[in-house]
PDB file of C-alpha atoms in Angstrom:
ATOM      1  CA  MET A   1     -19.232  29.334 -13.414  1.00  0.00           C
ATOM      2  CA  LYS A   2     -18.015  33.151 -14.595  1.00  0.00           C
ATOM      3  CA  VAL A   3     -15.877  33.566 -17.702  1.00  0.00           C
ATOM      4  CA  LYS A   4     -12.831  35.617 -16.767  1.00  0.00           C
ATOM      5  CA  SER A   5     -11.259  35.658 -20.621  1.00  0.00           C
ATOM      6  CA  ARG A   6     -11.865  33.274 -23.694  1.00  0.00           C
ATOM      7  CA  HIS A   7      -9.463  33.370 -26.809  1.00  0.00           C
ATOM      8  CA  HIS A   8      -8.776  31.483 -29.745  1.00  0.00           C
ATOM      9  CA  LEU A   9      -5.709  29.086 -29.530  1.00  0.00           C
ATOM     10  CA  ARG A  10      -2.815  29.448 -32.075  1.00  0.00           C
ATOM     11  CA  ASN A  11      -1.830  26.679 -34.268  1.00  0.00           C
ATOM     12  CA  ASP A  12       1.246  25.492 -31.930  1.00  0.00           C
ATOM     13  CA  GLU A  13      -1.302  25.564 -28.731  1.00  0.00           C
ATOM     14  CA  ILE A  14      -3.923  23.413 -30.695  1.00  0.00           C
ATOM     15  CA  GLN A  15      -1.307  20.942 -31.751  1.00  0.00           C
ATOM     16  CA  ALA A  16       0.253  20.802 -28.032  1.00  0.00           C
ATOM     17  CA  VAL A  17      -2.926  20.117 -26.702  1.00  0.00           C
ATOM     18  CA  LYS A  18      -3.783  17.501 -29.417  1.00  0.00           C
ATOM     19  CA  GLU A  19      -0.393  15.966 -28.907  1.00  0.00           C
ATOM     20  CA  SER A  20      -0.800  15.937 -25.004  1.00  0.00           C
ATOM     21  CA  VAL A  21      -4.029  14.126 -25.109  1.00  0.00           C
ATOM     22  CA  GLN A  22      -3.033  11.809 -28.057  1.00  0.00           C
ATOM     23  CA  SER A  23      -0.118  10.574 -26.008  1.00  0.00           C
ATOM     24  CA  LEU A  24      -2.076  10.189 -22.644  1.00  0.00           C
ATOM     25  CA  LEU A  25      -5.321   8.734 -23.814  1.00  0.00           C
ATOM     26  CA  GLY A  26      -4.923   7.180 -27.107  1.00  0.00           C
ATOM     27  CA  VAL A  27      -7.369  10.277 -28.570  1.00  0.00           C
ATOM     28  CA  ASP A  28      -7.336  12.018 -31.609  1.00  0.00           C
ATOM     29  CA  ILE A  29      -9.232  15.251 -30.717  1.00  0.00           C
ATOM     30  CA  ASP A  30     -10.812  16.692 -34.234  1.00  0.00           C
ATOM     31  CA  GLY A  31     -12.515  20.045 -34.247  1.00  0.00           C
ATOM     32  CA  ASP A  32     -12.684  23.293 -36.336  1.00  0.00           C
ATOM     33  CA  ALA A  33     -12.342  26.110 -33.355  1.00  0.00           C
ATOM     34  CA  PHE A  34     -10.433  25.645 -30.510  1.00  0.00           C
ATOM     35  CA  GLU A  35     -10.965  28.280 -27.634  1.00  0.00           C
ATOM     36  CA  ALA A  36      -9.190  28.960 -24.247  1.00  0.00           C
ATOM     37  CA  VAL A  37     -11.628  29.626 -21.399  1.00  0.00           C
ATOM     38  CA  GLU A  38     -10.639  30.823 -17.760  1.00  0.00           C
ATOM     39  CA  PHE A  39     -12.476  31.203 -15.013  1.00  0.00           C
ATOM     40  CA  ALA A  40     -12.840  33.914 -12.210  1.00  0.00           C
ATOM     41  CA  ASP A  41     -14.391  31.394 -10.062  1.00  0.00           C
ATOM     42  CA  ALA A  42     -12.291  28.028 -10.588  1.00  0.00           C
ATOM     43  CA  ASP A  43      -8.647  26.991 -10.661  1.00  0.00           C
ATOM     44  CA  TYR A  44      -8.306  25.645 -13.500  1.00  0.00           C
ATOM     45  CA  GLU A  45      -8.546  26.629 -17.746  1.00  0.00           C
ATOM     46  CA  VAL A  46     -10.984  24.896 -19.946  1.00  0.00           C
ATOM     47  CA  VAL A  47     -10.442  24.306 -24.064  1.00  0.00           C
ATOM     48  CA  LEU A  48     -13.727  24.628 -26.124  1.00  0.00           C
ATOM     49  CA  VAL A  49     -13.685  22.295 -29.287  1.00  0.00           C
ATOM     50  CA  ASP A  50     -16.360  23.411 -31.565  1.00  0.00           C
ATOM     51  CA  GLY A  51     -18.177  25.138 -28.464  1.00  0.00           C
ATOM     52  CA  GLU A  52     -18.214  22.258 -26.031  1.00  0.00           C
ATOM     53  CA  PRO A  53     -15.975  21.896 -22.562  1.00  0.00           C
ATOM     54  CA  ALA A  54     -13.912  19.042 -23.802  1.00  0.00           C
ATOM     55  CA  VAL A  55     -10.353  19.491 -22.279  1.00  0.00           C
ATOM     56  CA  MET A  56      -9.052  20.977 -19.072  1.00  0.00           C
ATOM     57  CA  TYR A  57      -5.969  21.415 -17.419  1.00  0.00           C
ATOM     58  CA  VAL A  58      -5.262  19.705 -14.298  1.00  0.00           C
ATOM     59  CA  ASP A  59      -2.324  21.285 -12.750  1.00  0.00           C
ATOM     60  CA  ASP A  60      -1.107  22.449 -15.981  1.00  0.00           C
ATOM     61  CA  GLU A  61      -1.760  19.022 -17.958  1.00  0.00           C
ATOM     62  CA  PRO A  62      -4.451  18.934 -20.502  1.00  0.00           C
ATOM     63  CA  PHE A  63      -6.820  16.428 -19.966  1.00  0.00           C
ATOM     64  CA  LEU A  64     -10.236  15.363 -21.417  1.00  0.00           C
ATOM     65  CA  THR A  65     -13.118  16.320 -19.408  1.00  0.00           C
ATOM     66  CA  VAL A  66     -16.413  14.314 -19.003  1.00  0.00           C
ATOM     67  CA  LYS A  67     -17.944  15.262 -21.880  1.00  0.00           C
ATOM     68  CA  GLY A  68     -14.602  15.380 -24.072  1.00  0.00           C
ATOM     69  CA  ALA A  69     -13.922  11.818 -23.068  1.00  0.00           C
ATOM     70  CA  ASN A  70     -17.783  10.839 -24.212  1.00  0.00           C
ATOM     71  CA  GLN A  71     -16.928  12.576 -27.579  1.00  0.00           C
ATOM     72  CA  PHE A  72     -13.586  11.541 -27.952  1.00  0.00           C
ATOM     73  CA  PRO A  73     -13.468   8.214 -26.209  1.00  0.00           C
ATOM     74  CA  PRO A  74      -9.982   7.369 -24.778  1.00  0.00           C
ATOM     75  CA  THR A  75      -8.287   3.859 -25.165  1.00  0.00           C
ATOM     76  CA  ARG A  76      -5.560   4.507 -22.423  1.00  0.00           C
ATOM     77  CA  ASN A  77      -5.832   5.865 -18.697  1.00  0.00           C
ATOM     78  CA  VAL A  78      -9.310   4.224 -18.280  1.00  0.00           C
ATOM     79  CA  VAL A  79     -10.582   2.617 -15.167  1.00  0.00           C
ATOM     80  CA  THR A  80     -13.972   0.889 -15.341  1.00  0.00           C
ATOM     81  CA  VAL A  81     -16.495   0.585 -12.405  1.00  0.00           C
ATOM     82  CA  ASP A  82     -18.975  -1.831 -11.947  1.00  0.00           C
ATOM     83  CA  ALA A  83     -22.804  -0.934 -11.690  1.00  0.00           C
ATOM     84  CA  GLY A  84     -22.775  -0.579  -7.955  1.00  0.00           C
ATOM     85  CA  ALA A  85     -20.199   2.355  -7.865  1.00  0.00           C
ATOM     86  CA  VAL A  86     -21.931   4.519 -10.794  1.00  0.00           C
ATOM     87  CA  SER A  87     -24.021   6.282  -8.642  1.00  0.00           C
ATOM     88  CA  PHE A  88     -21.314   7.317  -6.380  1.00  0.00           C
ATOM     89  CA  VAL A  89     -18.910   7.947  -8.733  1.00  0.00           C
ATOM     90  CA  SER A  90     -21.628  10.284 -10.660  1.00  0.00           C
ATOM     91  CA  SER A  91     -21.745  12.636  -7.668  1.00  0.00           C
ATOM     92  CA  GLY A  92     -17.971  13.309  -7.046  1.00  0.00           C
ATOM     93  CA  ALA A  93     -16.999  10.083  -4.521  1.00  0.00           C
ATOM     94  CA  ASP A  94     -13.734   9.027  -4.847  1.00  0.00           C
ATOM     95  CA  VAL A  95     -13.284   5.442  -6.063  1.00  0.00           C
ATOM     96  CA  MET A  96     -12.703   2.470  -4.138  1.00  0.00           C
ATOM     97  CA  ARG A  97     -10.712  -0.566  -4.971  1.00  0.00           C
ATOM     98  CA  PRO A  98     -13.892  -3.060  -4.816  1.00  0.00           C
ATOM     99  CA  GLY A  99     -16.017  -1.320  -7.469  1.00  0.00           C
ATOM    100  CA  ILE A 100     -13.265  -1.412 -10.271  1.00  0.00           C
ATOM    101  CA  THR A 101     -13.807  -4.190 -12.352  1.00  0.00           C
ATOM    102  CA  GLU A 102     -10.831  -3.202 -14.707  1.00  0.00           C
ATOM    103  CA  ALA A 103      -8.008  -1.009 -14.774  1.00  0.00           C
ATOM    104  CA  ASP A 104      -5.501  -0.311 -17.474  1.00  0.00           C
ATOM    105  CA  GLU A 105      -2.191  -1.843 -16.602  1.00  0.00           C
ATOM    106  CA  SER A 106      -0.005   1.030 -17.962  1.00  0.00           C
ATOM    107  CA  ILE A 107      -1.279   3.789 -15.202  1.00  0.00           C
ATOM    108  CA  GLN A 108       0.859   5.160 -13.216  1.00  0.00           C
ATOM    109  CA  SER A 109       0.061   6.491  -9.658  1.00  0.00           C
ATOM    110  CA  GLY A 110      -0.487  10.112  -9.929  1.00  0.00           C
ATOM    111  CA  ASP A 111      -1.568   9.727 -13.467  1.00  0.00           C
ATOM    112  CA  LEU A 112      -5.114  11.425 -14.522  1.00  0.00           C
ATOM    113  CA  VAL A 113      -7.542   9.023 -15.553  1.00  0.00           C
ATOM    114  CA  ALA A 114     -11.066   8.724 -16.957  1.00  0.00           C
ATOM    115  CA  ILE A 115     -13.396   6.209 -15.062  1.00  0.00           C
ATOM    116  CA  ALA A 116     -15.966   4.757 -17.002  1.00  0.00           C
ATOM    117  CA  GLU A 117     -18.787   2.416 -16.008  1.00  0.00           C
ATOM    118  CA  GLU A 118     -18.797  -1.186 -17.884  1.00  0.00           C
ATOM    119  CA  THR A 119     -22.132  -1.434 -19.143  1.00  0.00           C
ATOM    120  CA  HIS A 120     -22.151   0.869 -21.961  1.00  0.00           C
ATOM    121  CA  GLY A 121     -18.746   2.457 -21.165  1.00  0.00           C
ATOM    122  CA  LYS A 122     -19.588   6.115 -20.983  1.00  0.00           C
ATOM    123  CA  ILE A 123     -17.132   8.437 -19.100  1.00  0.00           C
ATOM    124  CA  LEU A 124     -18.591   9.113 -15.368  1.00  0.00           C
ATOM    125  CA  ALA A 125     -15.809  11.370 -14.100  1.00  0.00           C
ATOM    126  CA  ILE A 126     -12.036  12.210 -14.691  1.00  0.00           C
ATOM    127  CA  GLY A 127      -9.655  11.425 -11.696  1.00  0.00           C
ATOM    128  CA  ARG A 128      -6.173  11.115 -10.216  1.00  0.00           C
ATOM    129  CA  ALA A 129      -4.848   7.742  -9.902  1.00  0.00           C
ATOM    130  CA  LEU A 130      -3.298   7.173  -6.182  1.00  0.00           C
ATOM    131  CA  GLU A 131      -1.812   3.916  -7.209  1.00  0.00           C
ATOM    132  CA  ASP A 132      -0.477   1.771 -10.434  1.00  0.00           C
ATOM    133  CA  GLY A 133      -3.199   0.334 -12.770  1.00  0.00           C
ATOM    134  CA  ALA A 134      -1.842  -3.583 -11.352  1.00  0.00           C
ATOM    135  CA  ASP A 135      -3.221  -2.490  -8.068  1.00  0.00           C
ATOM    136  CA  LEU A 136      -6.375  -0.672  -8.887  1.00  0.00           C
ATOM    137  CA  VAL A 137      -8.480  -3.732  -8.606  1.00  0.00           C
ATOM    138  CA  GLY A 138      -8.702  -5.557  -5.410  1.00  0.00           C
ATOM    139  CA  ASP A 139     -10.696  -5.754  -2.175  1.00  0.00           C
ATOM    140  CA  SER A 140     -10.545  -2.482  -0.222  1.00  0.00           C
ATOM    141  CA  GLY A 141      -9.279   1.082   0.040  1.00  0.00           C
ATOM    142  CA  LYS A 142      -9.711   4.331  -2.096  1.00  0.00           C
ATOM    143  CA  VAL A 143      -7.564   4.243  -5.321  1.00  0.00           C
ATOM    144  CA  VAL A 144      -8.645   6.949  -7.486  1.00  0.00           C
ATOM    145  CA  GLU A 145      -9.321  10.836  -6.543  1.00  0.00           C
ATOM    146  CA  SER A 146     -12.205  12.397  -7.922  1.00  0.00           C
ATOM    147  CA  ILE A 147     -12.059  15.791  -9.691  1.00  0.00           C
ATOM    148  CA  HIS A 148     -14.680  16.041 -12.064  1.00  0.00           C
ATOM    149  CA  HIS A 149     -17.578  14.183 -12.636  1.00  0.00           C
ATOM    150  CA  VAL A 150     -21.005  14.032 -14.368  1.00  0.00           C
ATOM    151  CA  GLY A 151     -23.477  16.924 -12.646  1.00  0.00           C
ATOM    152  CA  ASP A 152     -20.733  19.024 -11.378  1.00  0.00           C
ATOM    153  CA  ASP A 153     -20.310  22.986 -12.466  1.00  0.00           C
ATOM    154  CA  LEU A 154     -17.847  22.490 -15.307  1.00  0.00           C
ATOM    155  CA  PHE A 155     -19.955  19.632 -17.095  1.00  0.00           C
ATOM    156  CA  ASP A 156     -22.946  21.640 -16.802  1.00  0.00           C
ATOM    157  CA  PHE A 157     -20.969  24.996 -18.004  1.00  0.00           C
ATOM    158  CA  SER A 158     -22.281  25.665 -21.721  1.00  0.00           C
ATOM    159  CA  VAL A 159     -21.186  29.027 -23.600  1.00  0.00           C
TER     160      VAL A 159
END
């Protein structure tokens, strides 16, 4: 991933990112340095928190990256998958309803979600819910579209 531009965020920009992530995920992001990174070869922007890619913008909406969600574990908008789904989700596959063991009831269709594995609670991917939270657990169908996952270019990005 080729960096097009990189700059420190102003205090009001930092506050806006923190408030948005807090309202979506119930997480307080704590860090000393916040930098925006724009890529020449990707259609999203990333916010580095103390040098780590912790926040990404998806359709102009700030949301934690996989690394960010593991550093600042979310309490809302989390979908938990069973052990059988881990290898698929970690490879970037969309999440199917039978693999989900638990989903936050407050999730609305179209919301960004963090996808965690049930054994250790580690975040494997970030996706977009295709159904409401109450309808994510069940027998069949694709219910979360994968956006970013362990091992993709953004996960491997370092400054």
